[in-house]
PDB file of C-alpha atoms and ligand atoms in Angstrom:
ATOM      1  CA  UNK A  88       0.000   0.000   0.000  1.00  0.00           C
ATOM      2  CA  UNK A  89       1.239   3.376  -0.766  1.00  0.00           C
ATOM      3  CA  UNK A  90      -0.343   5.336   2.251  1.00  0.00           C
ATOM      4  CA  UNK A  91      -0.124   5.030   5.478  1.00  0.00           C
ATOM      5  CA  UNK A  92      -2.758   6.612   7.857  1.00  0.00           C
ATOM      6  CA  UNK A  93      -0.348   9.332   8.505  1.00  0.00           C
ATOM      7  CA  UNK A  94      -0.005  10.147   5.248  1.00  0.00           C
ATOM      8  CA  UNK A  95      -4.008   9.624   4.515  1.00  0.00           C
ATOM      9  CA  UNK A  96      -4.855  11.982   7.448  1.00  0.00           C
ATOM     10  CA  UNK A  97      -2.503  14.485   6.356  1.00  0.00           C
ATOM     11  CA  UNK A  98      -3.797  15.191   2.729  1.00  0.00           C
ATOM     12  CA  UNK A  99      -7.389  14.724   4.074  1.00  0.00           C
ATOM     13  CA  UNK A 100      -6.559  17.847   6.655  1.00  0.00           C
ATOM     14  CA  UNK A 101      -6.020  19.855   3.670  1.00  0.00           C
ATOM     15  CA  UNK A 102      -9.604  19.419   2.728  1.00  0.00           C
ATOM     16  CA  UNK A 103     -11.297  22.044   4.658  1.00  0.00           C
ATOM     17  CA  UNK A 104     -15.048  20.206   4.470  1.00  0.00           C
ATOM     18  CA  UNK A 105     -17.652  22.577   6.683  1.00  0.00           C
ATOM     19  CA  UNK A 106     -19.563  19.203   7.335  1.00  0.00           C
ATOM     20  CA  UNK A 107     -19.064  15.297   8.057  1.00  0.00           C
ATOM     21  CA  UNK A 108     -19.952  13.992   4.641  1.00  0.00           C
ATOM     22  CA  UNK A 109     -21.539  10.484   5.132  1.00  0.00           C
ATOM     23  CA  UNK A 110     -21.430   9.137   1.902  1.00  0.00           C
ATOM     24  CA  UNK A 111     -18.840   9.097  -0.613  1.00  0.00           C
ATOM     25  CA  UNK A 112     -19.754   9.323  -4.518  1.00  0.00           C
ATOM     26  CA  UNK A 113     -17.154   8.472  -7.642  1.00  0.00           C
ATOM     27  CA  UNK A 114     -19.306   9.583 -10.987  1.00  0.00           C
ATOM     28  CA  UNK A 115     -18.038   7.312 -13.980  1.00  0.00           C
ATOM     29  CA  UNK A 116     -17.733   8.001 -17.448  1.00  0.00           C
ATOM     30  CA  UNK A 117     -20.170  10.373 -18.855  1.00  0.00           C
ATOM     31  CA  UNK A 118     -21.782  10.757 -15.229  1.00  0.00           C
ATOM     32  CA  UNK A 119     -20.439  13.183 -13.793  1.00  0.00           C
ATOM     33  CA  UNK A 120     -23.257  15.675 -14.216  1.00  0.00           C
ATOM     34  CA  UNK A 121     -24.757  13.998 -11.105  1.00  0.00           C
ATOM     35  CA  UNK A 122     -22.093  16.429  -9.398  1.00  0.00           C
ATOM     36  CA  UNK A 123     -23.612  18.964 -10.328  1.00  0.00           C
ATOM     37  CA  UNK A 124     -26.473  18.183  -8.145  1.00  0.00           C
ATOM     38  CA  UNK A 125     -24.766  18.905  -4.495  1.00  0.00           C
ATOM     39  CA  UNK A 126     -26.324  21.740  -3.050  1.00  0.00           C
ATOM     40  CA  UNK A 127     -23.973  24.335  -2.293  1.00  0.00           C
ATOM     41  CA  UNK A 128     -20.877  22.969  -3.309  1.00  0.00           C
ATOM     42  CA  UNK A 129     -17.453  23.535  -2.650  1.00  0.00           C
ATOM     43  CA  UNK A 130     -15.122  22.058  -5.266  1.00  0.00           C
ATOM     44  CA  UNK A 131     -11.711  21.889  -4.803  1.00  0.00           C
ATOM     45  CA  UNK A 132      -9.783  20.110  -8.366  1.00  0.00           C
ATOM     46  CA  UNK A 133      -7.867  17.650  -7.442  1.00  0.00           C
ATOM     47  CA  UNK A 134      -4.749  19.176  -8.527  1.00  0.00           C
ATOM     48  CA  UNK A 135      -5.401  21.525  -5.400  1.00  0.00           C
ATOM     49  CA  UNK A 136      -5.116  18.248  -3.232  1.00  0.00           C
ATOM     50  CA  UNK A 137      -1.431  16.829  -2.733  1.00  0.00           C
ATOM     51  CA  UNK A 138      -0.986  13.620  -4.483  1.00  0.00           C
ATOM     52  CA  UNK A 139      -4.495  13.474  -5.275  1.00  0.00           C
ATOM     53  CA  UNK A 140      -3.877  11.342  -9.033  1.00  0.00           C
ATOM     54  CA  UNK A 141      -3.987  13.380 -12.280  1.00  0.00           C
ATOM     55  CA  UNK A 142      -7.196  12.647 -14.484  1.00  0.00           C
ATOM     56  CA  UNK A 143      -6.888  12.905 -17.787  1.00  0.00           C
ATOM     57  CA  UNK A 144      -9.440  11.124 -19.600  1.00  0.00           C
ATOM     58  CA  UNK A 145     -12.526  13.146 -21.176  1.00  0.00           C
ATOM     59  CA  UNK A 146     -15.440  13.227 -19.179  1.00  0.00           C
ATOM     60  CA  UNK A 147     -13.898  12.825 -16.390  1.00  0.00           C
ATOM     61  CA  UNK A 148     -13.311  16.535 -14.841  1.00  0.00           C
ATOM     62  CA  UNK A 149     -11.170  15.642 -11.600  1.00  0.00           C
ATOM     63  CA  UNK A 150     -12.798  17.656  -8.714  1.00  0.00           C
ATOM     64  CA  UNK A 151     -13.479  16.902  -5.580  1.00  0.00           C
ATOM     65  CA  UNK A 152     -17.505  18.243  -4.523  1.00  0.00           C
ATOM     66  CA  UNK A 153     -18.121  18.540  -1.125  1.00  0.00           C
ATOM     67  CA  UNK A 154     -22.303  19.545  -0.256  1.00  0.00           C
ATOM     68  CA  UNK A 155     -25.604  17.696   0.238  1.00  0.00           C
ATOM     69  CA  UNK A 156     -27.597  15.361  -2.050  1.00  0.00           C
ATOM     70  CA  UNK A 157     -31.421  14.351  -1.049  1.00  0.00           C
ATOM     71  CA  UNK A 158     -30.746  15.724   2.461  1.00  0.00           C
ATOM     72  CA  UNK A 159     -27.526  13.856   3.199  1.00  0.00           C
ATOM     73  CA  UNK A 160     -23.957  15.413   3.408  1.00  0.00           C
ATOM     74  CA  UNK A 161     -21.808  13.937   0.705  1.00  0.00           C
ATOM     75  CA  UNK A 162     -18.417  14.245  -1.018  1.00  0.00           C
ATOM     76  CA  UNK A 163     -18.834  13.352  -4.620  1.00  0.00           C
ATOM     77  CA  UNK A 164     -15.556  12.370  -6.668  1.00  0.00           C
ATOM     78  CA  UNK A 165     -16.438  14.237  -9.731  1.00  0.00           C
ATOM     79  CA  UNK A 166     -14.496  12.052 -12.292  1.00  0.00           C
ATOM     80  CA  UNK A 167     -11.569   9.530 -11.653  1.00  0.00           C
ATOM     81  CA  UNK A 168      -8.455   8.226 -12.365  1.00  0.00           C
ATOM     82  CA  UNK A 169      -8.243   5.016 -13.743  1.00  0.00           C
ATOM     83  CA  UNK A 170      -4.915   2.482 -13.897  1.00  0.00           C
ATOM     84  CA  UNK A 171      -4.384   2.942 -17.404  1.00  0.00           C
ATOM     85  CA  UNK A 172      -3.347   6.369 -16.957  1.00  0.00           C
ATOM     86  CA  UNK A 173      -0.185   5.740 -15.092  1.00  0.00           C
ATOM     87  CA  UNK A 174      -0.752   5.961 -11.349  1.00  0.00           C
ATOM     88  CA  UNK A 175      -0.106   3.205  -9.394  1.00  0.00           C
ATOM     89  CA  UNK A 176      -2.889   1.710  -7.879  1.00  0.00           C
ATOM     90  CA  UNK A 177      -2.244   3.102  -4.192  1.00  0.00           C
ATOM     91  CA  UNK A 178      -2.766   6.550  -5.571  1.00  0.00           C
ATOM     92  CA  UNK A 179      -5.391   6.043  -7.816  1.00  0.00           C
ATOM     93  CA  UNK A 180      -7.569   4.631  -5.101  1.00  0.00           C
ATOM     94  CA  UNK A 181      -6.084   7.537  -2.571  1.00  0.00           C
ATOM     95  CA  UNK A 182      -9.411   9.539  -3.132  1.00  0.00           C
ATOM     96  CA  UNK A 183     -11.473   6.449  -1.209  1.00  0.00           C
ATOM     97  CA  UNK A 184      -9.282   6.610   1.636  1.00  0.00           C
ATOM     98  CA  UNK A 185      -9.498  10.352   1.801  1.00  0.00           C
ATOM     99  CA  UNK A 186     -13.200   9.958   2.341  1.00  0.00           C
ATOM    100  CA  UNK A 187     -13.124   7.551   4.147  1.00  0.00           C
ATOM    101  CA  UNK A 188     -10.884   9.683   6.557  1.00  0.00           C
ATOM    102  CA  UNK A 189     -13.089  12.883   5.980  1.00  0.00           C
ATOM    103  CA  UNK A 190     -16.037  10.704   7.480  1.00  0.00           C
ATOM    104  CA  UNK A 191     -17.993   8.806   5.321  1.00  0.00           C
ATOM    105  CA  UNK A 192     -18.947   5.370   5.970  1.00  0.00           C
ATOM    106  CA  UNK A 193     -20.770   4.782   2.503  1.00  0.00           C
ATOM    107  CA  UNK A 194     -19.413   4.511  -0.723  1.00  0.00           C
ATOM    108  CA  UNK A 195     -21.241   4.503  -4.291  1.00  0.00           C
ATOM    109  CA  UNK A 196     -19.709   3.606  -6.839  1.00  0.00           C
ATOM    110  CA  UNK A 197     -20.578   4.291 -10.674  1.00  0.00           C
ATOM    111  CA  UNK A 198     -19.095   3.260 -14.127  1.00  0.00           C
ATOM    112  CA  UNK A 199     -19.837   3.418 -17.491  1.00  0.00           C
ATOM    113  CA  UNK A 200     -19.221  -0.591 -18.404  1.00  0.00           C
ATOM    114  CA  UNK A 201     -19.766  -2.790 -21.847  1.00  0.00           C
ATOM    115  CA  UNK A 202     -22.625  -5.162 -21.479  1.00  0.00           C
ATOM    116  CA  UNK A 203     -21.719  -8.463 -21.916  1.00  0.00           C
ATOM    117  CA  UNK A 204     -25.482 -10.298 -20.441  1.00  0.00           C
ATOM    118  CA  UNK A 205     -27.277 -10.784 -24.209  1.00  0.00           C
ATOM    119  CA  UNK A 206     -30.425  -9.660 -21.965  1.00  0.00           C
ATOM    120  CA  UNK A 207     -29.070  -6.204 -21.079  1.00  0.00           C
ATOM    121  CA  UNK A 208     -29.743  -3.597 -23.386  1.00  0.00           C
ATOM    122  CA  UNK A 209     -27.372  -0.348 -23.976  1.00  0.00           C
ATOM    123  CA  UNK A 210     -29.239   2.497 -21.672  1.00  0.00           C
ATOM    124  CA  UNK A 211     -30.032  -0.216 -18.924  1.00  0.00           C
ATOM    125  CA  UNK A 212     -28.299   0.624 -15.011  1.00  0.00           C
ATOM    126  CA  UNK A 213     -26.977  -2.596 -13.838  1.00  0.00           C
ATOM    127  CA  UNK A 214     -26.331  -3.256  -9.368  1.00  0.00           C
ATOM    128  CA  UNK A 215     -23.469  -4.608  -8.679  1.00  0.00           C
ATOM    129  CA  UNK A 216     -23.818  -7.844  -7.286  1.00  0.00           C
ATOM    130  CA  UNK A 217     -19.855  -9.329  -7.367  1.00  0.00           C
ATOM    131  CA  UNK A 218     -16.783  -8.445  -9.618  1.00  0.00           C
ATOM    132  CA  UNK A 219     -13.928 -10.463 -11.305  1.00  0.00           C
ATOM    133  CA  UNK A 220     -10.909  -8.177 -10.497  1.00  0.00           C
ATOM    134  CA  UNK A 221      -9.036  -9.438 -13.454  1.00  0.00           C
ATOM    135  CA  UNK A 222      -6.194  -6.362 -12.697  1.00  0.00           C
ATOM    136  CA  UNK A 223      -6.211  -7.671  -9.045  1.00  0.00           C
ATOM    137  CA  UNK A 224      -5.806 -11.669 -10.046  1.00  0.00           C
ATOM    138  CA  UNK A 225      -3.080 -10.828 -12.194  1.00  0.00           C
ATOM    139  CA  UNK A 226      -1.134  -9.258  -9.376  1.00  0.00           C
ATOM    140  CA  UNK A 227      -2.128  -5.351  -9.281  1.00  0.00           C
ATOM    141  CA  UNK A 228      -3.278  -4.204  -5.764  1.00  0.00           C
ATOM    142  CA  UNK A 229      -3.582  -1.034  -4.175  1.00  0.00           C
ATOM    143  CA  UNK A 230      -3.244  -2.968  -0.940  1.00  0.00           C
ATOM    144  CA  UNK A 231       0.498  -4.431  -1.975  1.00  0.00           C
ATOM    145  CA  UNK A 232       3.369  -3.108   0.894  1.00  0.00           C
ATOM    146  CA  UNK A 233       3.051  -3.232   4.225  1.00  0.00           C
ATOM    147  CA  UNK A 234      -0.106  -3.001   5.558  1.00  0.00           C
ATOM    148  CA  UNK A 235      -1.294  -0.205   8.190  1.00  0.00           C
ATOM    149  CA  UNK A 236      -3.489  -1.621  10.400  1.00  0.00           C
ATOM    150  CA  UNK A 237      -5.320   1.739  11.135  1.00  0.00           C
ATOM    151  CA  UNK A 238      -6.711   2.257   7.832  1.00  0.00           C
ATOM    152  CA  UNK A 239      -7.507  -2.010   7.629  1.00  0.00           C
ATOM    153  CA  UNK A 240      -5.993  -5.803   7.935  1.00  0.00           C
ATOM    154  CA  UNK A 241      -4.239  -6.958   6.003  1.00  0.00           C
ATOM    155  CA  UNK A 242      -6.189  -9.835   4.491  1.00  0.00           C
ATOM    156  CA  UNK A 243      -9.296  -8.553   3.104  1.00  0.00           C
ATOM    157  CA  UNK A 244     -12.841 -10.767   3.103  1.00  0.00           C
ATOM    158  CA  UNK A 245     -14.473  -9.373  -0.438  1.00  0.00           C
ATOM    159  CA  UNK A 246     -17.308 -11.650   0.037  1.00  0.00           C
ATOM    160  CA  UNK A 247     -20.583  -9.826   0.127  1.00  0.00           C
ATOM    161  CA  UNK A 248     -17.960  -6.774  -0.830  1.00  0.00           C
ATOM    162  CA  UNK A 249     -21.333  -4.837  -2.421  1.00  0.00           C
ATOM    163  CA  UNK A 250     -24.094  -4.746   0.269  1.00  0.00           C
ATOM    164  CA  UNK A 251     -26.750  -6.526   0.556  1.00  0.00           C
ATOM    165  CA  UNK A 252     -29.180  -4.321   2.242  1.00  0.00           C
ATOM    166  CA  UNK A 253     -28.246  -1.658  -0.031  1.00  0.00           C
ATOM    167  CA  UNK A 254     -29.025  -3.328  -2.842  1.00  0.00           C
ATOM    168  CA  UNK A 255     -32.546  -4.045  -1.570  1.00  0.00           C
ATOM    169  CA  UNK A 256     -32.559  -0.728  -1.348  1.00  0.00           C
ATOM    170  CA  UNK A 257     -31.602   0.812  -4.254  1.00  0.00           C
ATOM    171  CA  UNK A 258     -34.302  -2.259  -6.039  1.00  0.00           C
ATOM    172  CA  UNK A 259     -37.317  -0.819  -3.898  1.00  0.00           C
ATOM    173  CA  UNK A 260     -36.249   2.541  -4.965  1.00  0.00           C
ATOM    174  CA  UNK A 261     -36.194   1.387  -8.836  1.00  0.00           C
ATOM    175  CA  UNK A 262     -39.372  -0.189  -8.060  1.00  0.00           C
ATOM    176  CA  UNK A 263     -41.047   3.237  -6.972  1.00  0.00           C
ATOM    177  CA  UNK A 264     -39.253   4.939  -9.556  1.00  0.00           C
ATOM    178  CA  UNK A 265     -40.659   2.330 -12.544  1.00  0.00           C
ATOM    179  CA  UNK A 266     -37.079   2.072 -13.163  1.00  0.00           C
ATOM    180  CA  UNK A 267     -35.781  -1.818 -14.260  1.00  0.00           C
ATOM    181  CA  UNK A 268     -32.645  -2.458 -12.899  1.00  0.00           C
ATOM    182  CA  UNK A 269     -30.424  -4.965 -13.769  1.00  0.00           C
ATOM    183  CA  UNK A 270     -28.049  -6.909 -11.912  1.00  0.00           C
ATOM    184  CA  UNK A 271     -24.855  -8.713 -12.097  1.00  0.00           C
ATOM    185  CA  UNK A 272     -21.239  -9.517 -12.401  1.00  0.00           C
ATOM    186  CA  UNK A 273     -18.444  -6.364 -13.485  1.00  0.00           C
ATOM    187  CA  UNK A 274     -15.194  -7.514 -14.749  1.00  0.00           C
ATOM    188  CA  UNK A 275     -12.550  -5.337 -14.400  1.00  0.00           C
ATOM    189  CA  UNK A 276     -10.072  -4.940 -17.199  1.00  0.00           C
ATOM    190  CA  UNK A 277      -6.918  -2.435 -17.509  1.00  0.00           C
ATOM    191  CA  UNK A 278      -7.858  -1.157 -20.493  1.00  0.00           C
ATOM    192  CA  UNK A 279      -7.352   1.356 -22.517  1.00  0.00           C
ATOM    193  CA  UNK A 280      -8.105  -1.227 -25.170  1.00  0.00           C
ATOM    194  CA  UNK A 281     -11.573  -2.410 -25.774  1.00  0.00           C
ATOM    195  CA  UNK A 282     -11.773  -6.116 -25.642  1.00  0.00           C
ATOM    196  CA  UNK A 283     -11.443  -8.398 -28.315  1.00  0.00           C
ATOM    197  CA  UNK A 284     -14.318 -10.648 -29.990  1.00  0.00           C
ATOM    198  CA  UNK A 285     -12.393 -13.114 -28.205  1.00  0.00           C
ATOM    199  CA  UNK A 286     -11.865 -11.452 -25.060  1.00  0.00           C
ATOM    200  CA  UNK A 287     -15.477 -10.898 -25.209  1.00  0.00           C
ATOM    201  CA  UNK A 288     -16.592 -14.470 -25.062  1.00  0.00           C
ATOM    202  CA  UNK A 289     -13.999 -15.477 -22.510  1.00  0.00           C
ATOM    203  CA  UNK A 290     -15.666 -12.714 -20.267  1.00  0.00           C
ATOM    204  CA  UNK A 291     -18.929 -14.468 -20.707  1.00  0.00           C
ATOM    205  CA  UNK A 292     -17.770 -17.859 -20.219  1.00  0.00           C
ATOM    206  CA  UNK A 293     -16.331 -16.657 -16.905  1.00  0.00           C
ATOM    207  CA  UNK A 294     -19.957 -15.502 -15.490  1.00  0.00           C
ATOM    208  CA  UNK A 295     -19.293 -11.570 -16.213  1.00  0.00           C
ATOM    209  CA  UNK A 296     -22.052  -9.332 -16.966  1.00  0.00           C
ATOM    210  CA  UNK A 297     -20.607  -6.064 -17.641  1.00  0.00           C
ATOM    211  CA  UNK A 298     -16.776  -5.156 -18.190  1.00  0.00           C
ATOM    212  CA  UNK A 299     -15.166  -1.669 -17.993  1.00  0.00           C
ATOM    213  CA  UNK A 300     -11.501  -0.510 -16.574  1.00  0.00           C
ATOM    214  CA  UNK A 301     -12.477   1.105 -12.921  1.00  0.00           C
ATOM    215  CA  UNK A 302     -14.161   0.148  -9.491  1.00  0.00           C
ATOM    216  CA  UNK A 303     -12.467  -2.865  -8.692  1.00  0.00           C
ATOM    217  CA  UNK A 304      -9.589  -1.001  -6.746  1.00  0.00           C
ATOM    218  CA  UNK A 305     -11.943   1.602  -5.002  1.00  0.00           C
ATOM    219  CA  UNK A 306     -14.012  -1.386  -3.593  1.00  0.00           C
ATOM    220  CA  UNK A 307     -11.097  -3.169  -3.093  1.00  0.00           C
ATOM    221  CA  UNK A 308      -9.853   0.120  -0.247  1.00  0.00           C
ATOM    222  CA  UNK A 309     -13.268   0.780   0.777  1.00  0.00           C
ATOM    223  CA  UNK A 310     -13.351  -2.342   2.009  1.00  0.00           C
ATOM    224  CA  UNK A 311     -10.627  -2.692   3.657  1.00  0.00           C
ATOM    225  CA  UNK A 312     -11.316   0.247   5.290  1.00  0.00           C
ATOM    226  CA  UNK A 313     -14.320  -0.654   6.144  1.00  0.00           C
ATOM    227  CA  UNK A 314     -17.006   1.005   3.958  1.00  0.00           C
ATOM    228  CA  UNK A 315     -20.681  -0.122   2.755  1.00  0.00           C
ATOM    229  CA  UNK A 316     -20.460  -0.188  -1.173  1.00  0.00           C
ATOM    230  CA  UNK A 317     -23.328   0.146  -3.469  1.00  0.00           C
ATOM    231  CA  UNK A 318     -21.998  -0.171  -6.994  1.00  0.00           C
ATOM    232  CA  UNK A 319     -24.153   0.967 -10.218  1.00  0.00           C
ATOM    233  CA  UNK A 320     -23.250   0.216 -14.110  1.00  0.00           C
ATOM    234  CA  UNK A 321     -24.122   2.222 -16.739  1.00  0.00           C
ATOM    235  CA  UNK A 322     -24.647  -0.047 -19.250  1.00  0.00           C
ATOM    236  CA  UNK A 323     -22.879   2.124 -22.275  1.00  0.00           C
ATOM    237  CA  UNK A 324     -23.182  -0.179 -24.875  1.00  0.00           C
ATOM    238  CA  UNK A 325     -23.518  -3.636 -25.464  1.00  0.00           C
ATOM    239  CA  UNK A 326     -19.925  -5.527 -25.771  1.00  0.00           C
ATOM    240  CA  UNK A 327     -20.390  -7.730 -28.584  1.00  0.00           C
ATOM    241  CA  UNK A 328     -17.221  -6.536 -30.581  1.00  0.00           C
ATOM    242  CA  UNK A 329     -17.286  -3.267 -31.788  1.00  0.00           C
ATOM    243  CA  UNK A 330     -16.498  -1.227 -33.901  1.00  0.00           C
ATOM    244  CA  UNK A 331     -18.650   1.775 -32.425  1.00  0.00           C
ATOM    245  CA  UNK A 332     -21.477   2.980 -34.426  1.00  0.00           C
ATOM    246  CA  UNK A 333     -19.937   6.707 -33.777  1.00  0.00           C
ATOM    247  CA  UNK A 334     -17.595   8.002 -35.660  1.00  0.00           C
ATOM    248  CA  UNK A 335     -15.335   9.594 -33.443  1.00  0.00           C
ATOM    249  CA  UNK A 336     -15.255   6.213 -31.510  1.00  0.00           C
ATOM    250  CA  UNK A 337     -16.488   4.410 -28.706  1.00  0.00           C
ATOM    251  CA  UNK A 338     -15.411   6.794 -25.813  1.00  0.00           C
ATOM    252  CA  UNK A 339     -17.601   9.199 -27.464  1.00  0.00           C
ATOM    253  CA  UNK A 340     -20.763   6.850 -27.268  1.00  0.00           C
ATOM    254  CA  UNK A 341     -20.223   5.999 -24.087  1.00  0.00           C
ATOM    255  CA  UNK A 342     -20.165   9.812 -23.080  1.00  0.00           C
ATOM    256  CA  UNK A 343     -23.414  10.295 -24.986  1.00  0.00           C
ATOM    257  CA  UNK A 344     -25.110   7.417 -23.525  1.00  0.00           C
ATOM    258  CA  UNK A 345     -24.181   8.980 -19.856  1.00  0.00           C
ATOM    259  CA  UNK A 346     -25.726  11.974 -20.445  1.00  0.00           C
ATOM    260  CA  UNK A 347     -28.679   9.929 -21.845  1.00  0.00           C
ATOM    261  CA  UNK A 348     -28.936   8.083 -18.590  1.00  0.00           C
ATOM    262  CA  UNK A 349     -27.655  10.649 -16.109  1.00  0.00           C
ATOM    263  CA  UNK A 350     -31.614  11.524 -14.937  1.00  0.00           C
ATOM    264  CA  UNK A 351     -32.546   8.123 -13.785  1.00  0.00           C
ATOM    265  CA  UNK A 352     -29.133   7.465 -11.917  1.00  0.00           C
ATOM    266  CA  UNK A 353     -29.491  10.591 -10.479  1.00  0.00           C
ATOM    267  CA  UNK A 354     -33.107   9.864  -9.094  1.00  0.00           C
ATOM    268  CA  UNK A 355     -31.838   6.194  -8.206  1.00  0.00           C
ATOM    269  CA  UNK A 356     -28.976   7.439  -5.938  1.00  0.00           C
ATOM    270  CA  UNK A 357     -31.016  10.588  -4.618  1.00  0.00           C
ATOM    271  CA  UNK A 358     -33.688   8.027  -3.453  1.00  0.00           C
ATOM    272  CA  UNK A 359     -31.318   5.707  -1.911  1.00  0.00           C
ATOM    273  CA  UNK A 360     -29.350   8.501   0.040  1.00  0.00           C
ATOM    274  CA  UNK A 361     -32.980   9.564   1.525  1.00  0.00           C
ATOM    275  CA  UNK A 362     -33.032   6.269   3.465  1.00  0.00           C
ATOM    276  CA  UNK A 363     -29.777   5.663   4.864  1.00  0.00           C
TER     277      UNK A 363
HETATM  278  N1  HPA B  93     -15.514  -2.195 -22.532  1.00  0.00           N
HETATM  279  C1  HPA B  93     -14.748  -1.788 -21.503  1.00  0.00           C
HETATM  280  N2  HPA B  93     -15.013  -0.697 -20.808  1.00  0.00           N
HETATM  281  C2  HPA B  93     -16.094   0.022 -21.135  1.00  0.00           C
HETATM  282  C3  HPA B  93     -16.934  -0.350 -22.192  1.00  0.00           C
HETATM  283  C4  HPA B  93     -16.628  -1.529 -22.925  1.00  0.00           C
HETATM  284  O1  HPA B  93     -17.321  -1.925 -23.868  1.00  0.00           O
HETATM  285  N3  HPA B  93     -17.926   0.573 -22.264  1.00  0.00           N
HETATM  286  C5  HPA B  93     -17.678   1.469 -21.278  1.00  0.00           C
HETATM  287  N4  HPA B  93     -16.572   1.137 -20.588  1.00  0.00           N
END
């Protein structure tokens, strides 16, 4: 691991939050208009935060928005680095553990993800149920290095990693909302590359649902330190070996189809924060 408490403690002191946010938010691709949502808001960019990783991927604006959402205080990580843009995993995941040290105990998750289920449908929001850390099994970990036992243990139990009760939740919430939620299986990739045809149908065969390049590491730290994790998929578009129907590429559709589905994420997550 990269950080020790110390070091977690002092770049979380920078952050000068009037309020205890409860629950953490990381937007995904194309989703980070639900940012734009916290009531009074102070944003600080992470480049105004020490070590905070640089983000450089469009769509993905890099500030940190600290306010309230459906009543509850939040931080929202408006955009995110992912592994494929250099940091190591320690610091890419160093956001989590700052809001975790700020005061939240809840983290959502979201991501913009390839659908791999034939039954999903590109549009469709997809819980979380489990994910195939295909980064982690091949030896990538943001908890490699010592371990500090104040921010966690050292081995880490990722059973029932995304939480039960709030995915009842966020279902009764879809329910009320008329909203059909999937659910399923993530598989984490490094990326940047899109996958293969062949790639594609090893995914399936291994019981994934939904690929993308992110999430996997946060959950991994919020976990170990200790955090409830609701994770959401965008379902961008379906993964059944592109080429992109856009010209300028399949970063660009996924964008699109974010801003597509950023009202009924928005109305998922805003009814889930107003019961815990
Ligand atoms: N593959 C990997 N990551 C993604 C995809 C995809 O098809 N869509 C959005 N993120």
């Amino acid at each position: 691991m990269m950080y020790d408490s110390g070091e977690v403690e002092r770049v979380a002191g920078q952050i000068r939050a009037p309020f205890e946010p409860q629950v953490g938010i990381i937007t995904g691709s194309g989703l980070s208009g639900l940012a734009e949502e916290v009531e009074e808001p102070l944003v600080i960019p992470y480049g105004e935060i020490a070590d905070f990783p640089p983000v450089t991927v469009e769509g993905h604006p890099g500030q940190m928005v600290l306010g309230h959402l459906a009543g509850k205080a939040v931080v929202v990580m408006q955009g995110r680095a992912h592994f494929y843009e250099g940091s190591p995993l320690g610091r890419i995941t160093l956001p989590v553990r700052v809001m975790r040290a700020l005061g939240a105990d809840t983290l959502i998750v979201t991501n913009a993800a390839g659908g791999l289920n034939e039954g999903f449908k590109a549009g469709d929001l997809m819980l979380i149920t489990d994910h195939i850390n295909l980064v982690g099994m091949a030896g990538h970990s943001p908890l490699f290095g010592p371990n500090d036992e104040r921010l966690g243990p050292r081995f880490v139990d990722m059973s029932g990693a995304y939480d039960k009760e709030l995915r009842k939740i966020a279902l009764e919430v879809g329910d009320e909302l008329g909203l059909e939620l999937r659910q399923g299986v993530y598989a984490m990739l490094g990326g940047p590359t899109f996958e293969t045809p062949a790639e594609i149908r090893f995914l399936r065969l291994m019981g994934a649902d939904a690929v993308g390049m992110s999430t996997a590491p946060e959950v991994v730290v919020a976990r170990h330190g200790g955090m409830r994790v609701l994770g959401i998929s965008h379902i961008s578009n379906m993964a059944v070996g592109h080429p992109t129907k856009k010209e300028e590429g399949l970063h660009e559709e996924v964008l699109e189809a974010g801003q597509k589905a950023l009202p009924k994420l928005l109305a998922l997550i805003k009814g889930v924060l107003g019961r815990i």
